[in-house]
mmCIF file of C-alpha atoms and ligand atoms in Angstrom:
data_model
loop_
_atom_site.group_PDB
_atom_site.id
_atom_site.type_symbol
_atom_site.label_atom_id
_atom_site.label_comp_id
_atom_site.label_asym_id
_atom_site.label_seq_id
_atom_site.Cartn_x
_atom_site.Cartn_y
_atom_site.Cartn_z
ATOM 1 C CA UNK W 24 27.548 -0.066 -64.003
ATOM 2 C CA UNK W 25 25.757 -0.618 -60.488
ATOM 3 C CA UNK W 26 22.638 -1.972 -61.098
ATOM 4 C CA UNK W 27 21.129 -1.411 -57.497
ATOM 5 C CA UNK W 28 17.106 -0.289 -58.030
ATOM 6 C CA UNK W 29 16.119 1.880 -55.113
ATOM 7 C CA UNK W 30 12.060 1.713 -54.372
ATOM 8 C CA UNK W 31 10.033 4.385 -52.617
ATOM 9 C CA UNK W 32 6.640 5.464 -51.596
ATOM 10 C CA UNK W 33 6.073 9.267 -51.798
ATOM 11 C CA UNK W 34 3.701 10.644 -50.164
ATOM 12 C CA UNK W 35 0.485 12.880 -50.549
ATOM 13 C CA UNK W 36 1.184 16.543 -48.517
ATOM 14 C CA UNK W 37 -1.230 18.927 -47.600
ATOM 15 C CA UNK W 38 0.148 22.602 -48.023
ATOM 16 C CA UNK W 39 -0.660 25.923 -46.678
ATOM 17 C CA UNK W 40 -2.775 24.598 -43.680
ATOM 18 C CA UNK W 41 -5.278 26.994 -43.434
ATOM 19 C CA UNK W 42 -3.299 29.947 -41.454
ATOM 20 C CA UNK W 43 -0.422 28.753 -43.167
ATOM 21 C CA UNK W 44 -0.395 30.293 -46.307
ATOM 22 C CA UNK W 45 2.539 28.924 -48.450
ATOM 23 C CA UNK W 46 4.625 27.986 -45.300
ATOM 24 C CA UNK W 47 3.097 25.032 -43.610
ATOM 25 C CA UNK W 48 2.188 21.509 -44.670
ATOM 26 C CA UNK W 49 2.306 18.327 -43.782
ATOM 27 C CA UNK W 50 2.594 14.988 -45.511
ATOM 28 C CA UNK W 51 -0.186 12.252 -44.980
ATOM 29 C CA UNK W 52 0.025 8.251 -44.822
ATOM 30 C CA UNK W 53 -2.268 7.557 -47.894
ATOM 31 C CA UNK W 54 -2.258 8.006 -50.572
ATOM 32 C CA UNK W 55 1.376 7.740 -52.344
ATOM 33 C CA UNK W 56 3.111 7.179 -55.154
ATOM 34 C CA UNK W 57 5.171 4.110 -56.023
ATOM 35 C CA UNK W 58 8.761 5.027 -57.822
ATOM 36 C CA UNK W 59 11.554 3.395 -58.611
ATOM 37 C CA UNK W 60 15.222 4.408 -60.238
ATOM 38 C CA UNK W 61 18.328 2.759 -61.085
ATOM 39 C CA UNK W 62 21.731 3.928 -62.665
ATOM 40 C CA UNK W 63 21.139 3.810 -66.839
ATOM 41 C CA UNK W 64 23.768 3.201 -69.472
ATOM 42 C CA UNK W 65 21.582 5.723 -71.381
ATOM 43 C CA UNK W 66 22.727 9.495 -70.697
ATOM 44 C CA UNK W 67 20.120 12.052 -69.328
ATOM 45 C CA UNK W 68 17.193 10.926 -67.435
ATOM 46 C CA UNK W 69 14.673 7.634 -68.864
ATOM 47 C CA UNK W 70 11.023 7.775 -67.622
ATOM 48 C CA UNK W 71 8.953 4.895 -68.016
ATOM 49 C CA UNK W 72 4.704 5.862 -66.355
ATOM 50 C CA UNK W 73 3.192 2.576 -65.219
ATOM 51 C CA UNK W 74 -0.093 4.306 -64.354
ATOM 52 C CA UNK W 75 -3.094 5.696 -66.243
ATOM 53 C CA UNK W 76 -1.955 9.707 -66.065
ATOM 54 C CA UNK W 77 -0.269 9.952 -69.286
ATOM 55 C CA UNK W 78 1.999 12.155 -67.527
ATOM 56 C CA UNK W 79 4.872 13.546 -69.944
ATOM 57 C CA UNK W 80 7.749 10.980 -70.124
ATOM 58 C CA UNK W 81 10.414 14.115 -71.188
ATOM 59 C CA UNK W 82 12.580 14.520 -68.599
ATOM 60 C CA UNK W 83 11.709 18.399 -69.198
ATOM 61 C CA UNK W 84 8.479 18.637 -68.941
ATOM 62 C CA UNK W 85 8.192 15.707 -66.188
ATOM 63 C CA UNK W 86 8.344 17.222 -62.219
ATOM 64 C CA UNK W 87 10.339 13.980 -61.557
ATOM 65 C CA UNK W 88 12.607 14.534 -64.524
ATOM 66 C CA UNK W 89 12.945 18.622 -63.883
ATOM 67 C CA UNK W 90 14.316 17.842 -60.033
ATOM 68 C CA UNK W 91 16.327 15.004 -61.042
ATOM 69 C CA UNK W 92 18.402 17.521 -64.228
ATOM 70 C CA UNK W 93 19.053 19.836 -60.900
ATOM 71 C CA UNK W 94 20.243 16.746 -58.933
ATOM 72 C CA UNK W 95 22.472 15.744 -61.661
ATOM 73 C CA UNK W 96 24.076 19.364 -62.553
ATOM 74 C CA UNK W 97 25.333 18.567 -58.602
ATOM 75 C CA UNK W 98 26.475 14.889 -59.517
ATOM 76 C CA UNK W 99 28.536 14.569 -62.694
ATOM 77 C CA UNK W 100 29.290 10.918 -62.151
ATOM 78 C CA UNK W 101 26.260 9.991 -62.999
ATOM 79 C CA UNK W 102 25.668 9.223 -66.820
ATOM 80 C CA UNK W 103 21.707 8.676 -66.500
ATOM 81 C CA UNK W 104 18.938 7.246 -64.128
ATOM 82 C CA UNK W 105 15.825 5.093 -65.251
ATOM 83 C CA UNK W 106 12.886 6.455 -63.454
ATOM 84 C CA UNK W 107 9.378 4.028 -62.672
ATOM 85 C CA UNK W 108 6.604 6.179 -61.802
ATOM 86 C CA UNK W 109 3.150 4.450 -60.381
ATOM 87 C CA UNK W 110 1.101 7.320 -59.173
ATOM 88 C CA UNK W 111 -1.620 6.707 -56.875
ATOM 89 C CA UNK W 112 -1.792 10.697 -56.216
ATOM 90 C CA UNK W 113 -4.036 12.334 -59.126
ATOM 91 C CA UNK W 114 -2.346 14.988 -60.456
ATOM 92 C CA UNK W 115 -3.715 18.601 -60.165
ATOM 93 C CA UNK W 116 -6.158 17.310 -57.121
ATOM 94 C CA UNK W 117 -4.548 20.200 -54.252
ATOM 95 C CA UNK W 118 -2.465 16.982 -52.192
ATOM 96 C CA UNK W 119 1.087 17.590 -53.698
ATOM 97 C CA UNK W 120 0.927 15.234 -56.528
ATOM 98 C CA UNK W 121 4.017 17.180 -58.472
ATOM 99 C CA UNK W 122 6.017 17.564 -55.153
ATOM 100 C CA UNK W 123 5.399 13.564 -54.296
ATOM 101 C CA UNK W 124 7.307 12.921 -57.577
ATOM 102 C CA UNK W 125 9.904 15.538 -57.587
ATOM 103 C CA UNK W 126 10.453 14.527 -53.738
ATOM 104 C CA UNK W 127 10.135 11.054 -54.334
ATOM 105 C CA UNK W 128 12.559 10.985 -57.069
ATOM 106 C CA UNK W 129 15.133 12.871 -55.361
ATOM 107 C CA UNK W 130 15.462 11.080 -52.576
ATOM 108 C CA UNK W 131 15.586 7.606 -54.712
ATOM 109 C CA UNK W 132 18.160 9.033 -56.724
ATOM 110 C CA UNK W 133 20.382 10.084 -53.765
ATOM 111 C CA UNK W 134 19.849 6.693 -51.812
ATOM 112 C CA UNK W 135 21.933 5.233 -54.908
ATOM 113 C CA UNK W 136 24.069 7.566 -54.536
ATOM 114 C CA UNK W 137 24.513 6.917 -50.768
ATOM 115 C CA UNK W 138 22.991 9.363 -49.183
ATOM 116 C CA UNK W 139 25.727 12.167 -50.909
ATOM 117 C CA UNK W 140 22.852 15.138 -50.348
ATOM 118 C CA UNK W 141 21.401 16.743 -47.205
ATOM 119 C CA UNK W 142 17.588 16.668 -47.134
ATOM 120 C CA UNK W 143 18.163 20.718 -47.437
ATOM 121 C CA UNK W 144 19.754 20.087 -50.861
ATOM 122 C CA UNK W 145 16.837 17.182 -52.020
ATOM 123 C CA UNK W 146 14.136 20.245 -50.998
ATOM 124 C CA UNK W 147 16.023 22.605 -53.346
ATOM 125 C CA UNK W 148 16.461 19.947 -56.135
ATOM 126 C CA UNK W 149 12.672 19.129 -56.026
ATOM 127 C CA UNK W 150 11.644 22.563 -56.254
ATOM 128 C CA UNK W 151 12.623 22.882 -59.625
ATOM 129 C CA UNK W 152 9.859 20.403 -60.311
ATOM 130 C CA UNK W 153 7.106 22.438 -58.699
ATOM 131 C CA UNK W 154 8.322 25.270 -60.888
ATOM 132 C CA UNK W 155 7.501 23.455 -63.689
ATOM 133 C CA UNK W 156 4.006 22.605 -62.351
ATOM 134 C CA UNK W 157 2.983 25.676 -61.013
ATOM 135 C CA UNK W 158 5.459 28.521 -62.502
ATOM 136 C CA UNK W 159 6.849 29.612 -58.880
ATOM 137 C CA UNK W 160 9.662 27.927 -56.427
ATOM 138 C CA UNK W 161 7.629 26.385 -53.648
ATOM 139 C CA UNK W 162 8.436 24.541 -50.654
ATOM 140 C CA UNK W 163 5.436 23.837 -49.047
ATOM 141 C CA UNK W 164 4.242 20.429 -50.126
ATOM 142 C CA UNK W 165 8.277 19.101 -50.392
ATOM 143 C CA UNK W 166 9.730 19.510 -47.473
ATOM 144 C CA UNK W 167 6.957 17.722 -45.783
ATOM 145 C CA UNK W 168 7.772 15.073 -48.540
ATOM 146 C CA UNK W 169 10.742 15.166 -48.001
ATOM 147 C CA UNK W 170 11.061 15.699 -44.457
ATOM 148 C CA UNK W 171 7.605 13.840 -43.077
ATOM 149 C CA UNK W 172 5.694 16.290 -40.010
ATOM 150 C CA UNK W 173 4.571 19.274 -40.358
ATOM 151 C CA UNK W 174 6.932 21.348 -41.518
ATOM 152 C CA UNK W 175 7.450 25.352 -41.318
ATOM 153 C CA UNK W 176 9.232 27.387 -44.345
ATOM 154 C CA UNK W 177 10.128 30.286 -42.668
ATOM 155 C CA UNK W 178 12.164 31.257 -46.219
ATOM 156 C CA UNK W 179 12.778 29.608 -49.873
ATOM 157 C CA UNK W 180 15.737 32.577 -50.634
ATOM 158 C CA UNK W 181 17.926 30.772 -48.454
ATOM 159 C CA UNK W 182 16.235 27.880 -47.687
ATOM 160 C CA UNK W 183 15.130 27.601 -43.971
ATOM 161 C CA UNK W 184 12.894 24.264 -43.032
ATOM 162 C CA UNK W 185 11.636 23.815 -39.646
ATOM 163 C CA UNK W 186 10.367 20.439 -38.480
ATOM 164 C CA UNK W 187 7.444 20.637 -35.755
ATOM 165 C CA UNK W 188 6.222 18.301 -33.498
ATOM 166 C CA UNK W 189 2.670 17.031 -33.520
ATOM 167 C CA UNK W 190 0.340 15.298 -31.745
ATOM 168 C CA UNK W 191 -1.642 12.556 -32.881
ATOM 169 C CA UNK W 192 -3.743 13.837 -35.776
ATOM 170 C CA UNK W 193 -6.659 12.071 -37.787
ATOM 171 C CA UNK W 194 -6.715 13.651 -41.365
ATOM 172 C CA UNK W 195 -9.904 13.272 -43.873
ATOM 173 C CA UNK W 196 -9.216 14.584 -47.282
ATOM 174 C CA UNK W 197 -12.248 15.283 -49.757
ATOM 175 C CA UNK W 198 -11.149 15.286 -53.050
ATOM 176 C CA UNK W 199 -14.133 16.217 -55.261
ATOM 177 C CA UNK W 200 -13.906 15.776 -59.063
ATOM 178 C CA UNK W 201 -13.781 19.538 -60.278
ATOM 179 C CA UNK W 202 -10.797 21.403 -61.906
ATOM 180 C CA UNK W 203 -9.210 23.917 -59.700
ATOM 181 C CA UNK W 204 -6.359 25.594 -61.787
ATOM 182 C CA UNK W 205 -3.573 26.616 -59.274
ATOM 183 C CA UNK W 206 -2.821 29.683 -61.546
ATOM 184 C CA UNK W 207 -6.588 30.764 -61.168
ATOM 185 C CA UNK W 208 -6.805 29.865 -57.700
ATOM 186 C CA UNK W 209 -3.333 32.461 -56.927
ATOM 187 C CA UNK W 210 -4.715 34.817 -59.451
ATOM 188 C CA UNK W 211 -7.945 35.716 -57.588
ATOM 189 C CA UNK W 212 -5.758 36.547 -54.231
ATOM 190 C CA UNK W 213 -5.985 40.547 -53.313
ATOM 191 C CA UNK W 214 -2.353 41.643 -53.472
ATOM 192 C CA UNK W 215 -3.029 43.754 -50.610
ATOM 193 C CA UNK W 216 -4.338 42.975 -46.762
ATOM 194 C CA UNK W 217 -5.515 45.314 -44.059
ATOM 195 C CA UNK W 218 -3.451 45.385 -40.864
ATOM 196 C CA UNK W 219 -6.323 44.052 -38.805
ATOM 197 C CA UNK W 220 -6.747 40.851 -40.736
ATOM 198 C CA UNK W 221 -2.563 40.098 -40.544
ATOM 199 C CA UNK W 222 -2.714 40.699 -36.924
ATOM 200 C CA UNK W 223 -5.454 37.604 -36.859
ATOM 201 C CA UNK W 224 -3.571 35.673 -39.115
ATOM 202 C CA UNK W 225 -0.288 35.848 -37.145
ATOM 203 C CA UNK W 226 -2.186 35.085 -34.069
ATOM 204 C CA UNK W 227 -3.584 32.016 -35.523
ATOM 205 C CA UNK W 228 -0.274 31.206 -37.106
ATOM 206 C CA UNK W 229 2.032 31.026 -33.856
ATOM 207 C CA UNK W 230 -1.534 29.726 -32.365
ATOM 208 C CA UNK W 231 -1.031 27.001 -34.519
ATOM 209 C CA UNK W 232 2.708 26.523 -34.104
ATOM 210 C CA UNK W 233 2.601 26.459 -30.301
ATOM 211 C CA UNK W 234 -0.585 23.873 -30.196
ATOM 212 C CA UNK W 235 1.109 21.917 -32.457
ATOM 213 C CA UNK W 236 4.635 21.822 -29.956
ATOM 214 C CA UNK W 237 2.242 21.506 -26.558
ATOM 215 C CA UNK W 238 0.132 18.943 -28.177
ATOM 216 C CA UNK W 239 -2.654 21.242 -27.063
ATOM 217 C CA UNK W 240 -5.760 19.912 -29.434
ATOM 218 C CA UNK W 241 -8.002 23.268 -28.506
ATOM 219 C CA UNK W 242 -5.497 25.669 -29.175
ATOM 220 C CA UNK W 243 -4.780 24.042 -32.751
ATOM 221 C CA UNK W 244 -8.588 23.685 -33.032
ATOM 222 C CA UNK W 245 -9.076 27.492 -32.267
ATOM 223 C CA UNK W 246 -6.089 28.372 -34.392
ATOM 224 C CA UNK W 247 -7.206 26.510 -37.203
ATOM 225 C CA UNK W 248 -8.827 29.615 -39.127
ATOM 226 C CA UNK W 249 -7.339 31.117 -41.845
ATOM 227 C CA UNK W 250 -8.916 35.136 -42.771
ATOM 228 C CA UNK W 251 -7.002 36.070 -45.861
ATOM 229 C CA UNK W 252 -7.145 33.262 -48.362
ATOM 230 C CA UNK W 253 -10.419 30.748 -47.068
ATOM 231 C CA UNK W 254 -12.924 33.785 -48.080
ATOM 232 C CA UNK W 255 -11.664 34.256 -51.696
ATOM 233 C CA UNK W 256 -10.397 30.774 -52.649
ATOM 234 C CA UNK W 257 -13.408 28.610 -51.477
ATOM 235 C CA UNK W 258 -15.705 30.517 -53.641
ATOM 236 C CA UNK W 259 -14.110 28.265 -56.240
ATOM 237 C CA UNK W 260 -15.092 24.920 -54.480
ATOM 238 C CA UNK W 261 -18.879 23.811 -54.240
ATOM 239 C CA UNK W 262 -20.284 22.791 -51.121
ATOM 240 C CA UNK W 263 -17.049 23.921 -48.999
ATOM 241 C CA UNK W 264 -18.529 26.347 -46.811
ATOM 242 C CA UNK W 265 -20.984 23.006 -45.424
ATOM 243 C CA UNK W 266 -18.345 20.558 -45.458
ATOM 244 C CA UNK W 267 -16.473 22.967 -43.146
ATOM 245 C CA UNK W 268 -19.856 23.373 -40.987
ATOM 246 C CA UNK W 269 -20.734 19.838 -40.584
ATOM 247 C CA UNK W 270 -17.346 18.795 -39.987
ATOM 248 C CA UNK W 271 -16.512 21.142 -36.882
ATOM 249 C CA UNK W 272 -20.402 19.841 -35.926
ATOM 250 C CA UNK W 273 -18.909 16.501 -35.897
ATOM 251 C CA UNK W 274 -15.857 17.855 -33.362
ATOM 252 C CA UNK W 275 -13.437 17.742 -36.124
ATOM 253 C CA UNK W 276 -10.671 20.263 -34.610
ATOM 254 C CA UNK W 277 -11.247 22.261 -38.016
ATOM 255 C CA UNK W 278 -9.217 22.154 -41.853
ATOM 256 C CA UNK W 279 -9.892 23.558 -44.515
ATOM 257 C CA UNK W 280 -8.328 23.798 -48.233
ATOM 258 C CA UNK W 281 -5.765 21.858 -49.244
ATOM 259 C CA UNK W 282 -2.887 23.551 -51.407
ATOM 260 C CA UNK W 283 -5.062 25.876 -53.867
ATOM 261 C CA UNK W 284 -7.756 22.814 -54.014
ATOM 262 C CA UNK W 285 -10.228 21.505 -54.609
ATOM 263 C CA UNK W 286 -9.507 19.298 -51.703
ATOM 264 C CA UNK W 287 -10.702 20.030 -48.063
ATOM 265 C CA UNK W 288 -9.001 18.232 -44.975
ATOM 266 C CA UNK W 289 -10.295 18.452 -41.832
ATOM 267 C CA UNK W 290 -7.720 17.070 -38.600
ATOM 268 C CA UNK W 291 -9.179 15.269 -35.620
ATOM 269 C CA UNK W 292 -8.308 14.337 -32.435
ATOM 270 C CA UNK W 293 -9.850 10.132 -32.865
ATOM 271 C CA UNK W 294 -9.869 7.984 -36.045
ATOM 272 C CA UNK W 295 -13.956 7.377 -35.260
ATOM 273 C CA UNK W 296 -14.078 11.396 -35.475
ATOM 274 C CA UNK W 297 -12.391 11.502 -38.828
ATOM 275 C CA UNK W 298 -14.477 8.733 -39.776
ATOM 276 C CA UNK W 299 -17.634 10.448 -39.281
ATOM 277 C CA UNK W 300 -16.113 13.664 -41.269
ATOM 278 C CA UNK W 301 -15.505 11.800 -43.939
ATOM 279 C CA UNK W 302 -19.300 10.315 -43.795
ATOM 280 C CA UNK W 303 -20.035 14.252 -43.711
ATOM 281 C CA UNK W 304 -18.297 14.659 -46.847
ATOM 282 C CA UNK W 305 -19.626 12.167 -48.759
ATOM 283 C CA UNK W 306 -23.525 13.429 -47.497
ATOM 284 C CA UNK W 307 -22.637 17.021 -48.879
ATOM 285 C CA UNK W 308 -21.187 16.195 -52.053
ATOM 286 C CA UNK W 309 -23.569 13.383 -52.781
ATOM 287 C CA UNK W 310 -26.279 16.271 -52.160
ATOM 288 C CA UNK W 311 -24.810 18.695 -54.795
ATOM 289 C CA UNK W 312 -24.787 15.458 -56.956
ATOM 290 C CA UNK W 313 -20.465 15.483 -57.720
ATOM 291 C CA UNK W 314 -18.379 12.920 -58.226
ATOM 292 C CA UNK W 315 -15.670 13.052 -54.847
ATOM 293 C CA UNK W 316 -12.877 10.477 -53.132
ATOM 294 C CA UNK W 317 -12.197 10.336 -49.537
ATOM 295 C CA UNK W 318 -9.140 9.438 -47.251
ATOM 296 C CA UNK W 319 -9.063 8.665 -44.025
ATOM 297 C CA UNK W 320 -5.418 8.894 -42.850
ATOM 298 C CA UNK W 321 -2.771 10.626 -40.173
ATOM 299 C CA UNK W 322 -0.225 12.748 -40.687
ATOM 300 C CA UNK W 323 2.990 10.855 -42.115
ATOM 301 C CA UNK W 324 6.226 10.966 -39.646
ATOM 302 C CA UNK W 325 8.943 9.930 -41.924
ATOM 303 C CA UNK W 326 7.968 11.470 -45.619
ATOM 304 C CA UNK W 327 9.313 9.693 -48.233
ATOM 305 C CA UNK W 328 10.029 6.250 -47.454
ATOM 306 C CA UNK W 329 12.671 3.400 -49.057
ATOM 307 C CA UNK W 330 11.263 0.330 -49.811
ATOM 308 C CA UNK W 331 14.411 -1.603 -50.962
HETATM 309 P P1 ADP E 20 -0.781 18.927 -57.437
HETATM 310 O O1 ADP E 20 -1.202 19.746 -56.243
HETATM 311 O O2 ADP E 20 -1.585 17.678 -57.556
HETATM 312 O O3 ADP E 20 0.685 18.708 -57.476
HETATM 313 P P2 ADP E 20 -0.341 20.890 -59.527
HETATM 314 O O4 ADP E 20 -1.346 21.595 -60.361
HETATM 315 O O5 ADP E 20 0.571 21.698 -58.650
HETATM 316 O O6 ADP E 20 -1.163 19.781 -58.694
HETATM 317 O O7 ADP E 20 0.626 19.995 -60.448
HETATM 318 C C1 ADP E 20 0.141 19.120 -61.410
HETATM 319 C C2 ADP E 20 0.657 19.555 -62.807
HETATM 320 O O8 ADP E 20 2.001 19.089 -62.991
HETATM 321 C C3 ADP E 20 -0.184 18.935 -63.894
HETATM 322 O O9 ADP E 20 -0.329 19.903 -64.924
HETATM 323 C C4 ADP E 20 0.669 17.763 -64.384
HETATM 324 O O10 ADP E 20 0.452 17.473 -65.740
HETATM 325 C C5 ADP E 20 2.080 18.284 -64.184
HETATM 326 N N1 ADP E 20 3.054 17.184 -63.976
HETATM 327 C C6 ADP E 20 4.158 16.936 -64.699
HETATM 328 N N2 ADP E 20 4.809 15.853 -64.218
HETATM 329 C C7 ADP E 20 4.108 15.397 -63.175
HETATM 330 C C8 ADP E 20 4.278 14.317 -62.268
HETATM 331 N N3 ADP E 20 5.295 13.440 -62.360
HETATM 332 N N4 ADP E 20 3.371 14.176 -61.296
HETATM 333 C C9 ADP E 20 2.323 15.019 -61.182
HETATM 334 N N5 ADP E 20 2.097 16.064 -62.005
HETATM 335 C C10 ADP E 20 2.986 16.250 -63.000
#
């Protein structure tokens, strides 16, 4: 057997970016999770957790484990994999903590295997792992994994990724310590919108799109304002309404929710910007008395990296 150990860092994406609605997200620099995998003697799929989650170590009811059984329908030479997982990405905080795994173990997996999938086929691997987690297909927080950017999904049924340029972007991500349950969070969505409020969202969706490609930081900023989802979904996250406020008083560009929460990001033009946003967050959360983490990061190029 080829014992070759592949290591990776996969990491943290923020999805739906705030016009964006399940088809934009990009992944961030920090934080990440730290995997390894190597060929096993052992048939099916070993996972060994060497962080304090007490994440499942069934290959079945693991994300990691779920995308890797879809990898290996595709790859009957192999007999099993030992997977390492050291997650520095809390599960269930809103910055892609399932798809980091699924992602990250997919693309491990496939380095052994030298390189024998497309990234196209990785994304539709991992996504069995988000079903898992959230009950539903989604790409938005793996291909950015996978792929690095910001990344467009104009369609999951067939699979069709687009990889945008960026400029420079400062990202600070609140994280505070509540329990946003992404089946609650999509439950509470109207199933219906009026045709005024889609025209402004597809306004500040190719907005978005075309600030992003002319590097054109005002036309992001202005773009950066999401009417359908924002209105109903931050009622579930304290102090979000302020932290959005403050931040834009601050000259962040704007953010808002990552995934279904409870994170917020907010992008800026200059690290001392997103420095100050992040002192913002920490002001209104230490006001309203709850527990909270902060990054201050940039948006991640390259998605999941090999180590060795
Ligand atoms: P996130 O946005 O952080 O990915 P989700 O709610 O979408 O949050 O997914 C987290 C859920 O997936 C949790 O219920 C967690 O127990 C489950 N899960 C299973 N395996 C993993 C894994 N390897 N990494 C993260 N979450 C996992």
């Amino acid at each position: 057997m080829n014992n070759k150990k592949i290591v990776v860092h996969a990491p943290a994406t923020v999805a739906n970016m705030v016009c964006g609605f399940d088809i934009l997200g990009f992944a961030v620099n920090d934080p990440y999770d730290i995997m390894s995998i190597s060929f096993s003697d052992h048939a099916g799929i070993t996972i060994i957790n060497e962080d304090e989650y007490n994440l499942p170590t069934n290959p079945e009811k693991n994300v990691a484990g779920a995308a890797l059984l879809a990898l290996m329908e595709e790859a009957p030479e192999v007999k099993g994999f030992e997977l390492r997982i050291k997650k520095q990405i809390k599960p269930g905080s809103g910055v892609g903590s399932s798809a980091a795994s699924s992602a990250g173990a997919v693309v491990a997996a496939n380095a052994l295997l030298n390189n024998k999938f497309s990234k196209e086929d990785l994304v539709r691997f991992a996504m069995n792992g988000e079903k898992l987690a959230s009950g539903v297909k989604h790409a938005d927080n793996i291909a950015p994994c996978i792929y690095g950017g910001v990344t467009l999904i104009r369609s999951i049924f067939p699979l069709d990724i687009v990889q945008l340029n960026a400029p420079t972007l400062y990202v600070t991500i609140v994280h505070p310590q509540i329990e946003v349950r992404t089946a609650d969070a999509r439950s509470i969505l109207k199933q219906q919108i009026q045709l005024k409020d889609a025209i402004k969202q597809w306004g500040n969706i190719a907005g978005l799109v075309a600030g992003l490609q002319k590097e054109d930081y005002d036309l992001i900023g202005r773009s950066l304002e999401d009417v359908l989802i924002e209105p109903i979904r931050s009622i579930l996250i304290p102090g979000f309404d302020l932290v959005k406020q403050k931040s834009k008083e601050a000259a962040a560009l704007g953010g808002g929710i990552s995934g279904s929460g409870p994170s917020i990001f907010m992008l800026s033009k200059s690290e001392s910007t997103a420095k100050e946003v992040e002192q913002v967050m920490h002001e209104v959360f230490e006001n309203i008395g709850l527990a909270h983490h902060t990054y201050v990061t940039t948006i991640n190029q390259h998605g999941v990296k090999i180590i060795s």
